[in-house]
PDB file of C-alpha atoms in Angstrom:
ATOM      1  CA  MET A 316     -35.502 -21.707  -4.520  1.00 52.00           C
ATOM      2  CA  LEU A 317     -33.349 -24.272  -2.725  1.00 46.00           C
ATOM      3  CA  LYS A 318     -33.071 -26.619  -5.718  1.00 48.00           C
ATOM      4  CA  PRO A 319     -31.379 -24.068  -8.033  1.00 50.00           C
ATOM      5  CA  ILE A 320     -28.968 -23.085  -5.267  1.00 49.00           C
ATOM      6  CA  LEU A 321     -28.038 -26.718  -4.630  1.00 44.00           C
ATOM      7  CA  THR A 322     -27.590 -27.263  -8.377  1.00 46.00           C
ATOM      8  CA  PHE A 323     -25.390 -24.186  -8.551  1.00 46.00           C
ATOM      9  CA  SER A 324     -23.308 -25.387  -5.586  1.00 47.00           C
ATOM     10  CA  LEU A 325     -22.820 -28.767  -7.244  1.00 43.00           C
ATOM     11  CA  ILE A 326     -21.651 -27.123 -10.483  1.00 45.00           C
ATOM     12  CA  ILE A 327     -19.202 -24.933  -8.577  1.00 46.00           C
ATOM     13  CA  SER A 328     -17.893 -27.954  -6.655  1.00 46.00           C
ATOM     14  CA  MET A 329     -17.267 -29.848  -9.871  1.00 43.00           C
ATOM     15  CA  CYS A 330     -15.577 -26.827 -11.441  1.00 48.00           C
ATOM     16  CA  PHE A 331     -13.122 -26.380  -8.598  1.00 45.00           C
ATOM     17  CA  LEU A 332     -12.286 -30.061  -8.174  1.00 42.00           C
ATOM     18  CA  GLY A 333     -10.103 -29.801 -11.239  1.00 45.00           C
ATOM     19  CA  ILE A 334      -8.792 -26.297 -10.647  1.00 42.00           C
ATOM     20  CA  SER A 335      -5.137 -27.265 -10.930  1.00 41.00           C
ATOM     21  CA  GLN A 336      -5.680 -28.880 -14.363  1.00 41.00           C
ATOM     22  CA  SER A 337      -7.860 -26.132 -15.840  1.00 43.00           C
ATOM     23  CA  ASN A 338      -6.766 -24.160 -18.872  1.00 44.00           C
ATOM     24  CA  GLN A 339      -8.133 -20.904 -20.281  1.00 51.00           C
ATOM     25  CA  ASP A 340     -10.716 -22.551 -22.563  1.00 48.00           C
ATOM     26  CA  GLU A 341     -12.117 -24.619 -19.713  1.00 45.00           C
ATOM     27  CA  LEU A 342     -12.268 -21.552 -17.475  1.00 48.00           C
ATOM     28  CA  GLN A 343     -14.203 -19.600 -20.100  1.00 52.00           C
ATOM     29  CA  LEU A 344     -16.595 -22.512 -20.523  1.00 50.00           C
ATOM     30  CA  MET A 345     -17.106 -22.745 -16.755  1.00 47.00           C
ATOM     31  CA  GLN A 346     -17.737 -19.014 -16.522  1.00 53.00           C
ATOM     32  CA  SER A 347     -20.195 -19.229 -19.389  1.00 56.00           C
ATOM     33  CA  LEU A 348     -22.090 -22.127 -17.806  1.00 52.00           C
ATOM     34  CA  TYR A 349     -21.876 -20.556 -14.373  1.00 57.00           C
ATOM     35  CA  GLY A 350     -23.240 -17.271 -15.683  1.00 55.00           C
ATOM     36  CA  MET A 351     -26.277 -18.939 -17.217  1.00 58.00           C
ATOM     37  CA  GLU A 352     -27.008 -21.023 -14.141  1.00 75.00           C
ATOM     38  CA  LYS A 353     -26.370 -18.115 -11.825  1.00 79.00           C
ATOM     39  CA  ARG A 354     -28.668 -15.878 -13.837  1.00 83.00           C
ATOM     40  CA  ASP A 355     -31.470 -18.418 -13.383  1.00 83.00           C
ATOM     41  CA  ILE A 356     -30.899 -18.427  -9.635  1.00 84.00           C
ATOM     42  CA  VAL A 357     -30.895 -14.633  -9.489  1.00 90.00           C
ATOM     43  CA  ALA A 358     -34.065 -14.500 -11.610  1.00 91.00           C
ATOM     44  CA  GLU A 359     -35.796 -16.825  -9.177  1.00 88.00           C
ATOM     45  CA  PHE A 360     -34.607 -14.976  -6.085  1.00 92.00           C
ATOM     46  CA  VAL A 361     -35.027 -11.328  -7.109  1.00 96.00           C
ATOM     47  CA  GLU A 362     -38.675 -10.247  -7.310  1.00 96.00           C
ATOM     48  CA  LEU A 363     -39.031  -7.838 -10.229  1.00 97.00           C
ATOM     49  CA  SER A 364     -42.049  -6.034 -11.539  1.00 96.00           C
ATOM     50  CA  GLU A 365     -42.436  -5.837 -15.326  1.00 95.00           C
ATOM     51  CA  ALA A 366     -41.337  -2.193 -15.177  1.00 95.00           C
ATOM     52  CA  GLN A 367     -38.120  -3.133 -13.315  1.00 97.00           C
ATOM     53  CA  GLU A 368     -37.072  -6.146 -15.396  1.00 96.00           C
ATOM     54  CA  ASN A 369     -35.272  -4.412 -18.240  1.00 96.00           C
ATOM     55  CA  GLU A 370     -33.382  -1.961 -16.039  1.00 97.00           C
ATOM     56  CA  PHE A 371     -32.352  -4.658 -13.580  1.00 98.00           C
ATOM     57  CA  TRP A 372     -31.051  -7.083 -16.221  1.00 97.00           C
ATOM     58  CA  VAL A 373     -29.072  -4.380 -18.017  1.00 97.00           C
ATOM     59  CA  LEU A 374     -27.353  -3.521 -14.732  1.00 98.00           C
ATOM     60  CA  TYR A 375     -26.968  -7.163 -13.792  1.00 97.00           C
ATOM     61  CA  ASP A 376     -25.257  -7.970 -17.103  1.00 95.00           C
ATOM     62  CA  GLU A 377     -22.845  -5.054 -16.569  1.00 97.00           C
ATOM     63  CA  TYR A 378     -22.151  -6.328 -13.061  1.00 96.00           C
ATOM     64  CA  GLU A 379     -21.580  -9.895 -14.261  1.00 92.00           C
ATOM     65  CA  ASN A 380     -19.099  -8.818 -16.928  1.00 93.00           C
ATOM     66  CA  LYS A 381     -17.061  -6.922 -14.353  1.00 95.00           C
ATOM     67  CA  ARG A 382     -17.403  -9.697 -11.755  1.00 92.00           C
ATOM     68  CA  LYS A 383     -16.182 -12.279 -14.275  1.00 88.00           C
ATOM     69  CA  ALA A 384     -13.079 -10.185 -14.985  1.00 90.00           C
ATOM     70  CA  LEU A 385     -12.311 -10.105 -11.258  1.00 91.00           C
ATOM     71  CA  GLY A 386     -13.061 -13.834 -11.113  1.00 86.00           C
ATOM     72  CA  GLN A 387     -10.438 -14.387 -13.798  1.00 87.00           C
ATOM     73  CA  GLU A 388      -7.894 -12.477 -11.714  1.00 89.00           C
ATOM     74  CA  ARG A 389      -8.796 -14.555  -8.656  1.00 86.00           C
ATOM     75  CA  PHE A 390      -8.581 -17.779 -10.648  1.00 82.00           C
ATOM     76  CA  ASP A 391      -5.149 -16.855 -12.058  1.00 85.00           C
ATOM     77  CA  LEU A 392      -3.880 -16.020  -8.571  1.00 85.00           C
ATOM     78  CA  LEU A 393      -5.229 -19.282  -7.140  1.00 79.00           C
ATOM     79  CA  GLN A 394      -3.688 -21.191 -10.029  1.00 79.00           C
ATOM     80  CA  ARG A 395      -0.285 -19.717  -9.142  1.00 79.00           C
ATOM     81  CA  TYR A 396      -0.899 -20.599  -5.479  1.00 76.00           C
ATOM     82  CA  VAL A 397      -1.706 -24.212  -6.360  1.00 73.00           C
ATOM     83  CA  ASN A 398       1.331 -24.453  -8.658  1.00 74.00           C
ATOM     84  CA  ASP A 399       3.624 -23.041  -5.947  1.00 69.00           C
ATOM     85  CA  TYR A 400       2.167 -25.145  -3.127  1.00 63.00           C
ATOM     86  CA  GLY A 401       4.864 -26.618  -0.965  1.00 59.00           C
ATOM     87  CA  GLU A 402       7.256 -23.760  -1.698  1.00 66.00           C
ATOM     88  CA  VAL A 403       5.699 -20.920   0.246  1.00 71.00           C
ATOM     89  CA  ARG A 404       8.386 -18.576   1.455  1.00 76.00           C
ATOM     90  CA  PRO A 405       7.633 -15.411   3.404  1.00 81.00           C
ATOM     91  CA  GLU A 406       8.165 -13.233   0.312  1.00 80.00           C
ATOM     92  CA  ASN A 407       5.820 -15.480  -1.727  1.00 79.00           C
ATOM     93  CA  ALA A 408       3.164 -15.304   0.971  1.00 81.00           C
ATOM     94  CA  GLU A 409       3.474 -11.526   1.129  1.00 87.00           C
ATOM     95  CA  ASN A 410       3.242 -11.229  -2.662  1.00 87.00           C
ATOM     96  CA  PHE A 411       0.193 -13.506  -2.763  1.00 85.00           C
ATOM     97  CA  MET A 412      -1.596 -11.509  -0.077  1.00 88.00           C
ATOM     98  CA  LYS A 413      -0.733  -8.196  -1.759  1.00 92.00           C
ATOM     99  CA  GLN A 414      -2.681  -9.496  -4.756  1.00 91.00           C
ATOM    100  CA  ALA A 415      -5.464 -11.411  -2.967  1.00 89.00           C
ATOM    101  CA  ILE A 416      -6.633  -8.644  -0.654  1.00 93.00           C
ATOM    102  CA  PRO A 417      -7.152  -6.012  -3.404  1.00 94.00           C
ATOM    103  CA  ILE A 418      -9.107  -8.532  -5.509  1.00 93.00           C
ATOM    104  CA  ARG A 419     -11.428  -9.215  -2.568  1.00 92.00           C
ATOM    105  CA  ILE A 420     -11.824  -5.487  -1.918  1.00 95.00           C
ATOM    106  CA  LYS A 421     -12.569  -4.792  -5.603  1.00 96.00           C
ATOM    107  CA  THR A 422     -15.133  -7.596  -5.654  1.00 94.00           C
ATOM    108  CA  ASP A 423     -16.894  -6.281  -2.541  1.00 95.00           C
ATOM    109  CA  LYS A 424     -16.780  -2.711  -3.879  1.00 97.00           C
ATOM    110  CA  LEU A 425     -18.250  -3.863  -7.201  1.00 97.00           C
ATOM    111  CA  ARG A 426     -21.167  -5.515  -5.400  1.00 97.00           C
ATOM    112  CA  ASP A 427     -21.696  -2.401  -3.274  1.00 97.00           C
ATOM    113  CA  THR A 428     -21.618  -0.163  -6.369  1.00 98.00           C
ATOM    114  CA  TYR A 429     -24.205  -2.250  -8.184  1.00 98.00           C
ATOM    115  CA  TYR A 430     -26.392  -2.399  -5.088  1.00 98.00           C
ATOM    116  CA  GLN A 431     -26.521   1.418  -5.255  1.00 98.00           C
ATOM    117  CA  LYS A 432     -27.152   1.462  -9.022  1.00 98.00           C
ATOM    118  CA  ILE A 433     -29.913  -1.137  -8.799  1.00 98.00           C
ATOM    119  CA  LYS A 434     -31.499   0.665  -5.833  1.00 98.00           C
ATOM    120  CA  SER A 435     -31.585   3.956  -7.719  1.00 98.00           C
ATOM    121  CA  ARG A 436     -33.039   2.438 -10.913  1.00 97.00           C
ATOM    122  CA  THR A 437     -35.457  -0.101  -9.427  1.00 97.00           C
ATOM    123  CA  ASP A 438     -36.154   0.018  -5.682  1.00 96.00           C
ATOM    124  CA  PRO A 439     -34.431  -0.753  -2.360  1.00 98.00           C
ATOM    125  CA  VAL A 440     -36.052  -4.193  -1.987  1.00 98.00           C
ATOM    126  CA  VAL A 441     -34.831  -5.386  -5.382  1.00 98.00           C
ATOM    127  CA  ALA A 442     -31.365  -4.022  -4.596  1.00 98.00           C
ATOM    128  CA  MET A 443     -31.369  -5.777  -1.241  1.00 98.00           C
ATOM    129  CA  GLN A 444     -32.402  -9.065  -2.866  1.00 97.00           C
ATOM    130  CA  PHE A 445     -29.602  -8.667  -5.431  1.00 97.00           C
ATOM    131  CA  TYR A 446     -27.108  -7.984  -2.642  1.00 97.00           C
ATOM    132  CA  GLN A 447     -28.313 -10.934  -0.547  1.00 96.00           C
ATOM    133  CA  ILE A 448     -28.128 -13.507  -3.355  1.00 93.00           C
ATOM    134  CA  GLU A 449     -24.754 -12.213  -4.558  1.00 92.00           C
ATOM    135  CA  ASN A 450     -23.337 -12.450  -1.034  1.00 92.00           C
ATOM    136  CA  TYR A 451     -24.766 -15.931  -0.595  1.00 88.00           C
ATOM    137  CA  LEU A 452     -23.334 -17.177  -3.892  1.00 84.00           C
ATOM    138  CA  SER A 453     -19.982 -15.490  -3.270  1.00 84.00           C
ATOM    139  CA  ASP A 454     -19.751 -17.102   0.167  1.00 84.00           C
ATOM    140  CA  ALA A 455     -20.669 -20.492  -1.318  1.00 78.00           C
ATOM    141  CA  ILE A 456     -17.846 -20.157  -3.842  1.00 74.00           C
ATOM    142  CA  ARG A 457     -15.396 -19.108  -1.153  1.00 76.00           C
ATOM    143  CA  MET A 458     -16.333 -22.126   0.958  1.00 77.00           C
ATOM    144  CA  GLU A 459     -15.840 -24.449  -2.001  1.00 70.00           C
ATOM    145  CA  LEU A 460     -12.440 -22.937  -2.679  1.00 68.00           C
ATOM    146  CA  LEU A 461     -11.371 -23.209   0.933  1.00 70.00           C
ATOM    147  CA  GLU A 462     -12.339 -26.879   0.951  1.00 69.00           C
ATOM    148  CA  GLU A 463     -10.402 -27.545  -2.266  1.00 64.00           C
ATOM    149  CA  ILE A 464      -7.150 -25.631  -1.839  1.00 63.00           C
ATOM    150  CA  TYR A 465      -4.293 -26.769   0.300  1.00 57.00           C
ATOM    151  CA  THR A 466      -3.473 -25.355   3.670  1.00 59.00           C
ATOM    152  CA  THR A 467      -0.440 -23.090   3.519  1.00 56.00           C
ATOM    153  CA  LYS A 468       2.715 -24.490   5.072  1.00 55.00           C
ATOM    154  CA  LYS A 469       6.105 -22.852   5.538  1.00 55.00           C
ATOM    155  CA  GLN A 470       9.009 -24.104   3.524  1.00 49.00           C
TER     156      GLN A 470
END
């Protein structure tokens, strides 16, 4: 269990090291690779019976498609932040936060929604495992981002 998570963390670290130079094609490639690796981690963490497998993976794929769209929004916003670094005025900070907070809320709400869907179509333990691994991976990504982006300074 720990080895796939460490591998995943390494991939995420490498992806965000070059965040300011990334273009759309590279982002799509990263999301594609990340999705495959992440799916392997989820498969190892979530304990499914044969009867639950199909239902879970259908819901998980729906979740991932929606999560990736929100990830694209977050990436675009962070790209603008990195490009504007050093020129943060109060109005820029306010605009950034007006976009960042709703993305975080939508991401958390999406996870909560799919926890409920998975619970109703599989069982509460599977849903809890899904929720735990998604929170863990989301927190790992957030930590990587916080280590890579600049600290905000006033202009």
